[in-house]
Amino acid sequence: MHAVTGKARQNRAMEFTRSSILEAPAASVWAAVLRTDTFAYLAAPLLRFPAADLAEAQWLPEMELQDRLLLFGFIPLGTHRIRIAEVDDDTRRLRTEEGSRLLDRWDHAITVEPIDERTCRYTDRLEIEAGSLTPVVGAFARTLFWWRHRRWRRLVRELPSAG
């Protein structure tokens, strides 16, 4: 089960939210959110950072990643910058501030909320600004986040369970 909402503001900015119920404990999903290799897995094969070392590191506040971004692994989209603006273990919220030559702003917030001991709600919230490209970027974001949530449902089968 998932929910999607979105709205455009002034034809320049767009907000987008997608939530899914995942059959995994919130603590296990949160631990996976904090891993850079989870980020790489969720984006693949739609997006890839070819030079970045995303193998089993952990996202930390103020951490920055800047790398070439490839669409489908081979179409260059320029250099993309990700800065980890917030990691809050108490509220299970991670927030990034991102951008590139094509994107003025791609601010992404992830939250993980427990529903019960074995189920949680995972939410992606995105705010984007890309000038006249905002509608195109917004359409791509909807596809990307649909894909991410689909990959999450596959990934949670492999996560440790509570207990």
PDB file of N, CA, C and O in Angstrom, residues 58-130:
ATOM      1  N   GLN A  58      28.044   4.763   6.000  1.00  0.00           N
ATOM      2  CA  GLN A  58      26.827   5.266   6.630  1.00  0.00           C
ATOM      3  C   GLN A  58      26.727   6.768   6.388  1.00  0.00           C
ATOM      4  O   GLN A  58      27.719   7.486   6.455  1.00  0.00           O
ATOM      5  N   TRP A  59      25.494   7.238   6.096  1.00  0.00           N
ATOM      6  CA  TRP A  59      25.246   8.664   5.945  1.00  0.00           C
ATOM      7  C   TRP A  59      25.388   9.328   7.309  1.00  0.00           C
ATOM      8  O   TRP A  59      24.830   8.858   8.287  1.00  0.00           O
ATOM      9  N   LEU A  60      26.119  10.414   7.354  1.00  0.00           N
ATOM     10  CA  LEU A  60      26.331  11.169   8.587  1.00  0.00           C
ATOM     11  C   LEU A  60      26.000  12.633   8.330  1.00  0.00           C
ATOM     12  O   LEU A  60      26.138  13.115   7.196  1.00  0.00           O
ATOM     13  N   PRO A  61      25.580  13.368   9.373  1.00  0.00           N
ATOM     14  CA  PRO A  61      25.280  14.795   9.172  1.00  0.00           C
ATOM     15  C   PRO A  61      26.473  15.533   8.571  1.00  0.00           C
ATOM     16  O   PRO A  61      27.626  15.270   8.923  1.00  0.00           O
ATOM     17  N   GLU A  62      26.181  16.430   7.650  1.00  0.00           N
ATOM     18  CA  GLU A  62      27.153  17.271   6.951  1.00  0.00           C
ATOM     19  C   GLU A  62      27.999  16.512   5.922  1.00  0.00           C
ATOM     20  O   GLU A  62      28.833  17.111   5.252  1.00  0.00           O
ATOM     21  N   MET A  63      27.795  15.204   5.797  1.00  0.00           N
ATOM     22  CA  MET A  63      28.509  14.429   4.784  1.00  0.00           C
ATOM     23  C   MET A  63      28.113  14.946   3.403  1.00  0.00           C
ATOM     24  O   MET A  63      26.960  15.309   3.174  1.00  0.00           O
ATOM     25  N   GLU A  64      29.065  14.982   2.481  1.00  0.00           N
ATOM     26  CA  GLU A  64      28.777  15.430   1.118  1.00  0.00           C
ATOM     27  C   GLU A  64      29.275  14.416   0.105  1.00  0.00           C
ATOM     28  O   GLU A  64      30.309  13.792   0.302  1.00  0.00           O
ATOM     29  N   LEU A  65      28.500  14.279  -0.946  1.00  0.00           N
ATOM     30  CA  LEU A  65      28.863  13.436  -2.074  1.00  0.00           C
ATOM     31  C   LEU A  65      28.678  14.287  -3.321  1.00  0.00           C
ATOM     32  O   LEU A  65      27.639  14.920  -3.503  1.00  0.00           O
ATOM     33  N   GLN A  66      29.694  14.324  -4.140  1.00  0.00           N
ATOM     34  CA  GLN A  66      29.595  15.021  -5.416  1.00  0.00           C
ATOM     35  C   GLN A  66      30.190  14.112  -6.476  1.00  0.00           C
ATOM     36  O   GLN A  66      31.324  13.658  -6.341  1.00  0.00           O
ATOM     37  N   ASP A  67      29.396  13.805  -7.501  1.00  0.00           N
ATOM     38  CA  ASP A  67      29.840  12.862  -8.508  1.00  0.00           C
ATOM     39  C   ASP A  67      29.039  13.079  -9.780  1.00  0.00           C
ATOM     40  O   ASP A  67      27.965  13.690  -9.765  1.00  0.00           O
ATOM     41  N   ARG A  68      29.560  12.513 -10.864  1.00  0.00           N
ATOM     42  CA  ARG A  68      28.789  12.485 -12.097  1.00  0.00           C
ATOM     43  C   ARG A  68      27.556  11.627 -11.847  1.00  0.00           C
ATOM     44  O   ARG A  68      27.618  10.634 -11.138  1.00  0.00           O
ATOM     45  N   LEU A  69      26.459  12.011 -12.434  1.00  0.00           N
ATOM     46  CA  LEU A  69      25.220  11.251 -12.328  1.00  0.00           C
ATOM     47  C   LEU A  69      24.876  10.734 -13.707  1.00  0.00           C
ATOM     48  O   LEU A  69      24.895  11.480 -14.690  1.00  0.00           O
ATOM     49  N   LEU A  70      24.591   9.423 -13.785  1.00  0.00           N
ATOM     50  CA  LEU A  70      24.271   8.799 -15.061  1.00  0.00           C
ATOM     51  C   LEU A  70      22.838   8.268 -15.041  1.00  0.00           C
ATOM     52  O   LEU A  70      22.454   7.541 -14.128  1.00  0.00           O
ATOM     53  N   LEU A  71      22.085   8.620 -16.053  1.00  0.00           N
ATOM     54  CA  LEU A  71      20.743   8.088 -16.240  1.00  0.00           C
ATOM     55  C   LEU A  71      20.874   6.754 -16.955  1.00  0.00           C
ATOM     56  O   LEU A  71      21.579   6.654 -17.972  1.00  0.00           O
ATOM     57  N   PHE A  72      20.240   5.725 -16.430  1.00  0.00           N
ATOM     58  CA  PHE A  72      20.311   4.362 -16.971  1.00  0.00           C
ATOM     59  C   PHE A  72      21.742   3.834 -17.056  1.00  0.00           C
ATOM     60  O   PHE A  72      22.038   2.930 -17.830  1.00  0.00           O
ATOM     61  N   GLY A  73      22.644   4.423 -16.272  1.00  0.00           N
ATOM     62  CA  GLY A  73      24.011   3.948 -16.208  1.00  0.00           C
ATOM     63  C   GLY A  73      24.925   4.444 -17.305  1.00  0.00           C
ATOM     64  O   GLY A  73      26.120   4.178 -17.278  1.00  0.00           O
ATOM     65  N   PHE A  74      24.393   5.202 -18.297  1.00  0.00           N
ATOM     66  CA  PHE A  74      25.282   5.647 -19.376  1.00  0.00           C
ATOM     67  C   PHE A  74      24.969   7.035 -19.929  1.00  0.00           C
ATOM     68  O   PHE A  74      25.786   7.596 -20.650  1.00  0.00           O
ATOM     69  N   ILE A  75      23.820   7.644 -19.633  1.00  0.00           N
ATOM     70  CA  ILE A  75      23.495   8.976 -20.144  1.00  0.00           C
ATOM     71  C   ILE A  75      23.930  10.008 -19.099  1.00  0.00           C
ATOM     72  O   ILE A  75      23.358  10.066 -18.004  1.00  0.00           O
ATOM     73  N   PRO A  76      24.941  10.833 -19.407  1.00  0.00           N
ATOM     74  CA  PRO A  76      25.435  11.789 -18.413  1.00  0.00           C
ATOM     75  C   PRO A  76      24.429  12.906 -18.137  1.00  0.00           C
ATOM     76  O   PRO A  76      23.869  13.498 -19.052  1.00  0.00           O
ATOM     77  N   LEU A  77      24.202  13.150 -16.836  1.00  0.00           N
ATOM     78  CA  LEU A  77      23.321  14.231 -16.403  1.00  0.00           C
ATOM     79  C   LEU A  77      24.098  15.346 -15.713  1.00  0.00           C
ATOM     80  O   LEU A  77      23.509  16.212 -15.085  1.00  0.00           O
ATOM     81  N   GLY A  78      25.416  15.294 -15.780  1.00  0.00           N
ATOM     82  CA  GLY A  78      26.240  16.309 -15.130  1.00  0.00           C
ATOM     83  C   GLY A  78      26.628  15.872 -13.723  1.00  0.00           C
ATOM     84  O   GLY A  78      26.399  14.745 -13.308  1.00  0.00           O
ATOM     85  N   THR A  79      27.215  16.809 -13.009  1.00  0.00           N
ATOM     86  CA  THR A  79      27.653  16.538 -11.644  1.00  0.00           C
ATOM     87  C   THR A  79      26.522  16.853 -10.680  1.00  0.00           C
ATOM     88  O   THR A  79      25.888  17.908 -10.776  1.00  0.00           O
ATOM     89  N   HIS A  80      26.257  15.937  -9.772  1.00  0.00           N
ATOM     90  CA  HIS A  80      25.197  16.083  -8.782  1.00  0.00           C
ATOM     91  C   HIS A  80      25.842  16.143  -7.406  1.00  0.00           C
ATOM     92  O   HIS A  80      26.773  15.411  -7.111  1.00  0.00           O
ATOM     93  N   ARG A  81      25.317  17.036  -6.555  1.00  0.00           N
ATOM     94  CA  ARG A  81      25.841  17.208  -5.203  1.00  0.00           C
ATOM     95  C   ARG A  81      24.762  16.817  -4.185  1.00  0.00           C
ATOM     96  O   ARG A  81      23.613  17.236  -4.299  1.00  0.00           O
ATOM     97  N   ILE A  82      25.152  16.011  -3.208  1.00  0.00           N
ATOM     98  CA  ILE A  82      24.263  15.630  -2.107  1.00  0.00           C
ATOM     99  C   ILE A  82      24.947  16.046  -0.808  1.00  0.00           C
ATOM    100  O   ILE A  82      26.100  15.695  -0.579  1.00  0.00           O
ATOM    101  N   ARG A  83      24.240  16.802   0.017  1.00  0.00           N
ATOM    102  CA  ARG A  83      24.718  17.136   1.359  1.00  0.00           C
ATOM    103  C   ARG A  83      23.707  16.602   2.358  1.00  0.00           C
ATOM    104  O   ARG A  83      22.514  16.857   2.231  1.00  0.00           O
ATOM    105  N   ILE A  84      24.171  15.844   3.331  1.00  0.00           N
ATOM    106  CA  ILE A  84      23.283  15.318   4.370  1.00  0.00           C
ATOM    107  C   ILE A  84      23.041  16.442   5.374  1.00  0.00           C
ATOM    108  O   ILE A  84      23.935  16.824   6.131  1.00  0.00           O
ATOM    109  N   ALA A  85      21.853  16.999   5.351  1.00  0.00           N
ATOM    110  CA  ALA A  85      21.509  18.148   6.195  1.00  0.00           C
ATOM    111  C   ALA A  85      21.047  17.718   7.580  1.00  0.00           C
ATOM    112  O   ALA A  85      21.199  18.473   8.542  1.00  0.00           O
ATOM    113  N   GLU A  86      20.490  16.505   7.684  1.00  0.00           N
ATOM    114  CA  GLU A  86      19.953  16.065   8.978  1.00  0.00           C
ATOM    115  C   GLU A  86      19.900  14.542   9.023  1.00  0.00           C
ATOM    116  O   GLU A  86      19.494  13.903   8.060  1.00  0.00           O
ATOM    117  N   VAL A  87      20.312  14.000  10.150  1.00  0.00           N
ATOM    118  CA  VAL A  87      20.107  12.595  10.471  1.00  0.00           C
ATOM    119  C   VAL A  87      19.613  12.577  11.910  1.00  0.00           C
ATOM    120  O   VAL A  87      20.355  12.917  12.829  1.00  0.00           O
ATOM    121  N   ASP A  88      18.353  12.225  12.115  1.00  0.00           N
ATOM    122  CA  ASP A  88      17.756  12.223  13.450  1.00  0.00           C
ATOM    123  C   ASP A  88      17.306  10.801  13.779  1.00  0.00           C
ATOM    124  O   ASP A  88      16.270  10.341  13.284  1.00  0.00           O
ATOM    125  N   ASP A  89      18.081  10.124  14.615  1.00  0.00           N
ATOM    126  CA  ASP A  89      17.752   8.747  14.989  1.00  0.00           C
ATOM    127  C   ASP A  89      16.482   8.661  15.833  1.00  0.00           C
ATOM    128  O   ASP A  89      15.780   7.655  15.785  1.00  0.00           O
ATOM    129  N   ASP A  90      16.179   9.702  16.607  1.00  0.00           N
ATOM    130  CA  ASP A  90      14.990   9.671  17.464  1.00  0.00           C
ATOM    131  C   ASP A  90      13.699   9.694  16.646  1.00  0.00           C
ATOM    132  O   ASP A  90      12.760   8.950  16.932  1.00  0.00           O
ATOM    133  N   THR A  91      13.664  10.545  15.620  1.00  0.00           N
ATOM    134  CA  THR A  91      12.457  10.636  14.784  1.00  0.00           C
ATOM    135  C   THR A  91      12.577   9.814  13.504  1.00  0.00           C
ATOM    136  O   THR A  91      11.638   9.768  12.714  1.00  0.00           O
ATOM    137  N   ARG A  92      13.730   9.184  13.315  1.00  0.00           N
ATOM    138  CA  ARG A  92      14.021   8.412  12.104  1.00  0.00           C
ATOM    139  C   ARG A  92      13.764   9.253  10.856  1.00  0.00           C
ATOM    140  O   ARG A  92      12.969   8.918   9.989  1.00  0.00           O
ATOM    141  N   ARG A  93      14.485  10.352  10.787  1.00  0.00           N
ATOM    142  CA  ARG A  93      14.361  11.286   9.660  1.00  0.00           C
ATOM    143  C   ARG A  93      15.754  11.608   9.133  1.00  0.00           C
ATOM    144  O   ARG A  93      16.652  11.955   9.898  1.00  0.00           O
ATOM    145  N   LEU A  94      15.904  11.468   7.820  1.00  0.00           N
ATOM    146  CA  LEU A  94      17.129  11.847   7.127  1.00  0.00           C
ATOM    147  C   LEU A  94      16.735  12.877   6.079  1.00  0.00           C
ATOM    148  O   LEU A  94      15.744  12.686   5.370  1.00  0.00           O
ATOM    149  N   ARG A  95      17.491  13.973   6.010  1.00  0.00           N
ATOM    150  CA  ARG A  95      17.168  15.027   5.047  1.00  0.00           C
ATOM    151  C   ARG A  95      18.414  15.420   4.277  1.00  0.00           C
ATOM    152  O   ARG A  95      19.480  15.595   4.855  1.00  0.00           O
ATOM    153  N   THR A  96      18.268  15.497   2.954  1.00  0.00           N
ATOM    154  CA  THR A  96      19.375  15.918   2.093  1.00  0.00           C
ATOM    155  C   THR A  96      19.047  17.242   1.426  1.00  0.00           C
ATOM    156  O   THR A  96      17.878  17.590   1.233  1.00  0.00           O
ATOM    157  N   GLU A  97      20.099  17.948   1.066  1.00  0.00           N
ATOM    158  CA  GLU A  97      20.005  19.132   0.207  1.00  0.00           C
ATOM    159  C   GLU A  97      20.861  18.808  -1.005  1.00  0.00           C
ATOM    160  O   GLU A  97      22.056  18.557  -0.881  1.00  0.00           O
ATOM    161  N   GLU A  98      20.225  18.782  -2.171  1.00  0.00           N
ATOM    162  CA  GLU A  98      20.906  18.333  -3.377  1.00  0.00           C
ATOM    163  C   GLU A  98      20.742  19.354  -4.498  1.00  0.00           C
ATOM    164  O   GLU A  98      19.823  20.164  -4.469  1.00  0.00           O
ATOM    165  N   GLY A  99      21.616  19.260  -5.470  1.00  0.00           N
ATOM    166  CA  GLY A  99      21.500  20.144  -6.614  1.00  0.00           C
ATOM    167  C   GLY A  99      22.532  19.800  -7.677  1.00  0.00           C
ATOM    168  O   GLY A  99      23.415  18.966  -7.474  1.00  0.00           O
ATOM    169  N   SER A 100      22.378  20.459  -8.806  1.00  0.00           N
ATOM    170  CA  SER A 100      23.289  20.283  -9.935  1.00  0.00           C
ATOM    171  C   SER A 100      23.105  21.471 -10.869  1.00  0.00           C
ATOM    172  O   SER A 100      22.320  22.381 -10.586  1.00  0.00           O
ATOM    173  N   ARG A 101      23.784  21.421 -11.978  1.00  0.00           N
ATOM    174  CA  ARG A 101      23.625  22.472 -12.982  1.00  0.00           C
ATOM    175  C   ARG A 101      22.182  22.508 -13.501  1.00  0.00           C
ATOM    176  O   ARG A 101      21.641  23.566 -13.784  1.00  0.00           O
ATOM    177  N   LEU A 102      21.551  21.351 -13.600  1.00  0.00           N
ATOM    178  CA  LEU A 102      20.172  21.275 -14.094  1.00  0.00           C
ATOM    179  C   LEU A 102      19.127  21.476 -12.996  1.00  0.00           C
ATOM    180  O   LEU A 102      17.995  21.847 -13.284  1.00  0.00           O
ATOM    181  N   LEU A 103      19.503  21.204 -11.752  1.00  0.00           N
ATOM    182  CA  LEU A 103      18.567  21.269 -10.622  1.00  0.00           C
ATOM    183  C   LEU A 103      19.002  22.345  -9.646  1.00  0.00           C
ATOM    184  O   LEU A 103      20.047  22.221  -9.022  1.00  0.00           O
ATOM    185  N   ASP A 104      18.189  23.380  -9.504  1.00  0.00           N
ATOM    186  CA  ASP A 104      18.506  24.392  -8.503  1.00  0.00           C
ATOM    187  C   ASP A 104      18.376  23.794  -7.101  1.00  0.00           C
ATOM    188  O   ASP A 104      19.170  24.097  -6.222  1.00  0.00           O
ATOM    189  N   ARG A 105      17.372  22.947  -6.924  1.00  0.00           N
ATOM    190  CA  ARG A 105      17.133  22.373  -5.600  1.00  0.00           C
ATOM    191  C   ARG A 105      16.429  21.035  -5.736  1.00  0.00           C
ATOM    192  O   ARG A 105      15.459  20.894  -6.476  1.00  0.00           O
ATOM    193  N   TRP A 106      16.931  20.056  -5.015  1.00  0.00           N
ATOM    194  CA  TRP A 106      16.336  18.725  -4.893  1.00  0.00           C
ATOM    195  C   TRP A 106      16.512  18.367  -3.422  1.00  0.00           C
ATOM    196  O   TRP A 106      17.511  17.806  -3.023  1.00  0.00           O
ATOM    197  N   ASP A 107      15.582  18.803  -2.605  1.00  0.00           N
ATOM    198  CA  ASP A 107      15.654  18.561  -1.164  1.00  0.00           C
ATOM    199  C   ASP A 107      14.777  17.369  -0.837  1.00  0.00           C
ATOM    200  O   ASP A 107      13.578  17.365  -1.124  1.00  0.00           O
ATOM    201  N   HIS A 108      15.388  16.375  -0.222  1.00  0.00           N
ATOM    202  CA  HIS A 108      14.749  15.076  -0.021  1.00  0.00           C
ATOM    203  C   HIS A 108      14.719  14.757   1.473  1.00  0.00           C
ATOM    204  O   HIS A 108      15.750  14.824   2.132  1.00  0.00           O
ATOM    205  N   ALA A 109      13.554  14.437   1.982  1.00  0.00           N
ATOM    206  CA  ALA A 109      13.420  14.006   3.379  1.00  0.00           C
ATOM    207  C   ALA A 109      12.844  12.593   3.391  1.00  0.00           C
ATOM    208  O   ALA A 109      11.897  12.290   2.671  1.00  0.00           O
ATOM    209  N   ILE A 110      13.456  11.746   4.204  1.00  0.00           N
ATOM    210  CA  ILE A 110      13.009  10.366   4.378  1.00  0.00           C
ATOM    211  C   ILE A 110      12.614  10.203   5.832  1.00  0.00           C
ATOM    212  O   ILE A 110      13.359  10.591   6.730  1.00  0.00           O
ATOM    213  N   THR A 111      11.440   9.622   6.056  1.00  0.00           N
ATOM    214  CA  THR A 111      11.027   9.291   7.426  1.00  0.00           C
ATOM    215  C   THR A 111      10.573   7.840   7.478  1.00  0.00           C
ATOM    216  O   THR A 111      10.030   7.309   6.506  1.00  0.00           O
ATOM    217  N   VAL A 112      10.818   7.226   8.628  1.00  0.00           N
ATOM    218  CA  VAL A 112      10.399   5.850   8.885  1.00  0.00           C
ATOM    219  C   VAL A 112       9.618   5.864  10.200  1.00  0.00           C
ATOM    220  O   VAL A 112      10.167   6.230  11.239  1.00  0.00           O
ATOM    221  N   GLU A 113       8.339   5.491  10.126  1.00  0.00           N
ATOM    222  CA  GLU A 113       7.472   5.512  11.302  1.00  0.00           C
ATOM    223  C   GLU A 113       6.989   4.101  11.610  1.00  0.00           C
ATOM    224  O   GLU A 113       6.452   3.426  10.729  1.00  0.00           O
ATOM    225  N   PRO A 114       7.149   3.664  12.864  1.00  0.00           N
ATOM    226  CA  PRO A 114       6.642   2.336  13.217  1.00  0.00           C
ATOM    227  C   PRO A 114       5.114   2.326  13.212  1.00  0.00           C
ATOM    228  O   PRO A 114       4.480   3.289  13.623  1.00  0.00           O
ATOM    229  N   ILE A 115       4.552   1.244  12.718  1.00  0.00           N
ATOM    230  CA  ILE A 115       3.108   1.021  12.803  1.00  0.00           C
ATOM    231  C   ILE A 115       2.838   0.004  13.906  1.00  0.00           C
ATOM    232  O   ILE A 115       1.992   0.194  14.755  1.00  0.00           O
ATOM    233  N   ASP A 116       3.612  -1.074  13.861  1.00  0.00           N
ATOM    234  CA  ASP A 116       3.615  -2.067  14.933  1.00  0.00           C
ATOM    235  C   ASP A 116       5.012  -2.691  14.952  1.00  0.00           C
ATOM    236  O   ASP A 116       5.919  -2.168  14.309  1.00  0.00           O
ATOM    237  N   GLU A 117       5.195  -3.776  15.660  1.00  0.00           N
ATOM    238  CA  GLU A 117       6.531  -4.357  15.797  1.00  0.00           C
ATOM    239  C   GLU A 117       7.123  -4.866  14.483  1.00  0.00           C
ATOM    240  O   GLU A 117       8.337  -4.952  14.349  1.00  0.00           O
ATOM    241  N   ARG A 118       6.262  -5.204  13.527  1.00  0.00           N
ATOM    242  CA  ARG A 118       6.750  -5.805  12.280  1.00  0.00           C
ATOM    243  C   ARG A 118       6.443  -5.004  11.021  1.00  0.00           C
ATOM    244  O   ARG A 118       6.715  -5.461   9.921  1.00  0.00           O
ATOM    245  N   THR A 119       5.886  -3.795  11.185  1.00  0.00           N
ATOM    246  CA  THR A 119       5.456  -3.004  10.034  1.00  0.00           C
ATOM    247  C   THR A 119       5.788  -1.531  10.265  1.00  0.00           C
ATOM    248  O   THR A 119       5.708  -1.048  11.392  1.00  0.00           O
ATOM    249  N   CYS A 120       6.139  -0.844   9.184  1.00  0.00           N
ATOM    250  CA  CYS A 120       6.416   0.589   9.297  1.00  0.00           C
ATOM    251  C   CYS A 120       5.928   1.320   8.050  1.00  0.00           C
ATOM    252  O   CYS A 120       5.633   0.712   7.028  1.00  0.00           O
ATOM    253  N   ARG A 121       5.864   2.635   8.187  1.00  0.00           N
ATOM    254  CA  ARG A 121       5.532   3.501   7.049  1.00  0.00           C
ATOM    255  C   ARG A 121       6.825   4.209   6.642  1.00  0.00           C
ATOM    256  O   ARG A 121       7.459   4.885   7.449  1.00  0.00           O
ATOM    257  N   TYR A 122       7.203   4.041   5.393  1.00  0.00           N
ATOM    258  CA  TYR A 122       8.379   4.699   4.823  1.00  0.00           C
ATOM    259  C   TYR A 122       7.867   5.823   3.930  1.00  0.00           C
ATOM    260  O   TYR A 122       7.001   5.602   3.077  1.00  0.00           O
ATOM    261  N   THR A 123       8.392   7.047   4.120  1.00  0.00           N
ATOM    262  CA  THR A 123       7.932   8.199   3.342  1.00  0.00           C
ATOM    263  C   THR A 123       9.115   8.949   2.746  1.00  0.00           C
ATOM    264  O   THR A 123      10.086   9.248   3.444  1.00  0.00           O
ATOM    265  N   ASP A 124       9.006   9.238   1.464  1.00  0.00           N
ATOM    266  CA  ASP A 124       9.919  10.133   0.762  1.00  0.00           C
ATOM    267  C   ASP A 124       9.165  11.432   0.524  1.00  0.00           C
ATOM    268  O   ASP A 124       8.036  11.412   0.017  1.00  0.00           O
ATOM    269  N   ARG A 125       9.776  12.549   0.885  1.00  0.00           N
ATOM    270  CA  ARG A 125       9.207  13.864   0.580  1.00  0.00           C
ATOM    271  C   ARG A 125      10.261  14.639  -0.192  1.00  0.00           C
ATOM    272  O   ARG A 125      11.410  14.722   0.231  1.00  0.00           O
ATOM    273  N   LEU A 126       9.871  15.186  -1.323  1.00  0.00           N
ATOM    274  CA  LEU A 126      10.807  15.852  -2.215  1.00  0.00           C
ATOM    275  C   LEU A 126      10.310  17.252  -2.535  1.00  0.00           C
ATOM    276  O   LEU A 126       9.126  17.450  -2.798  1.00  0.00           O
ATOM    277  N   GLU A 127      11.222  18.203  -2.500  1.00  0.00           N
ATOM    278  CA  GLU A 127      10.962  19.562  -2.972  1.00  0.00           C
ATOM    279  C   GLU A 127      11.992  19.839  -4.059  1.00  0.00           C
ATOM    280  O   GLU A 127      13.192  19.687  -3.827  1.00  0.00           O
ATOM    281  N   ILE A 128      11.502  20.210  -5.237  1.00  0.00           N
ATOM    282  CA  ILE A 128      12.420  20.446  -6.353  1.00  0.00           C
ATOM    283  C   ILE A 128      12.176  21.808  -6.985  1.00  0.00           C
ATOM    284  O   ILE A 128      11.048  22.309  -6.991  1.00  0.00           O
ATOM    285  N   GLU A 129      13.247  22.362  -7.509  1.00  0.00           N
ATOM    286  CA  GLU A 129      13.198  23.560  -8.336  1.00  0.00           C
ATOM    287  C   GLU A 129      14.188  23.341  -9.467  1.00  0.00           C
ATOM    288  O   GLU A 129      15.349  23.023  -9.220  1.00  0.00           O
ATOM    289  N   ALA A 130      13.705  23.483 -10.680  1.00  0.00           N
ATOM    290  CA  ALA A 130      14.566  23.315 -11.850  1.00  0.00           C
ATOM    291  C   ALA A 130      14.162  24.282 -12.958  1.00  0.00           C
ATOM    292  O   ALA A 130      14.243  23.959 -14.140  1.00  0.00           O
TER     293      ALA A 130
END
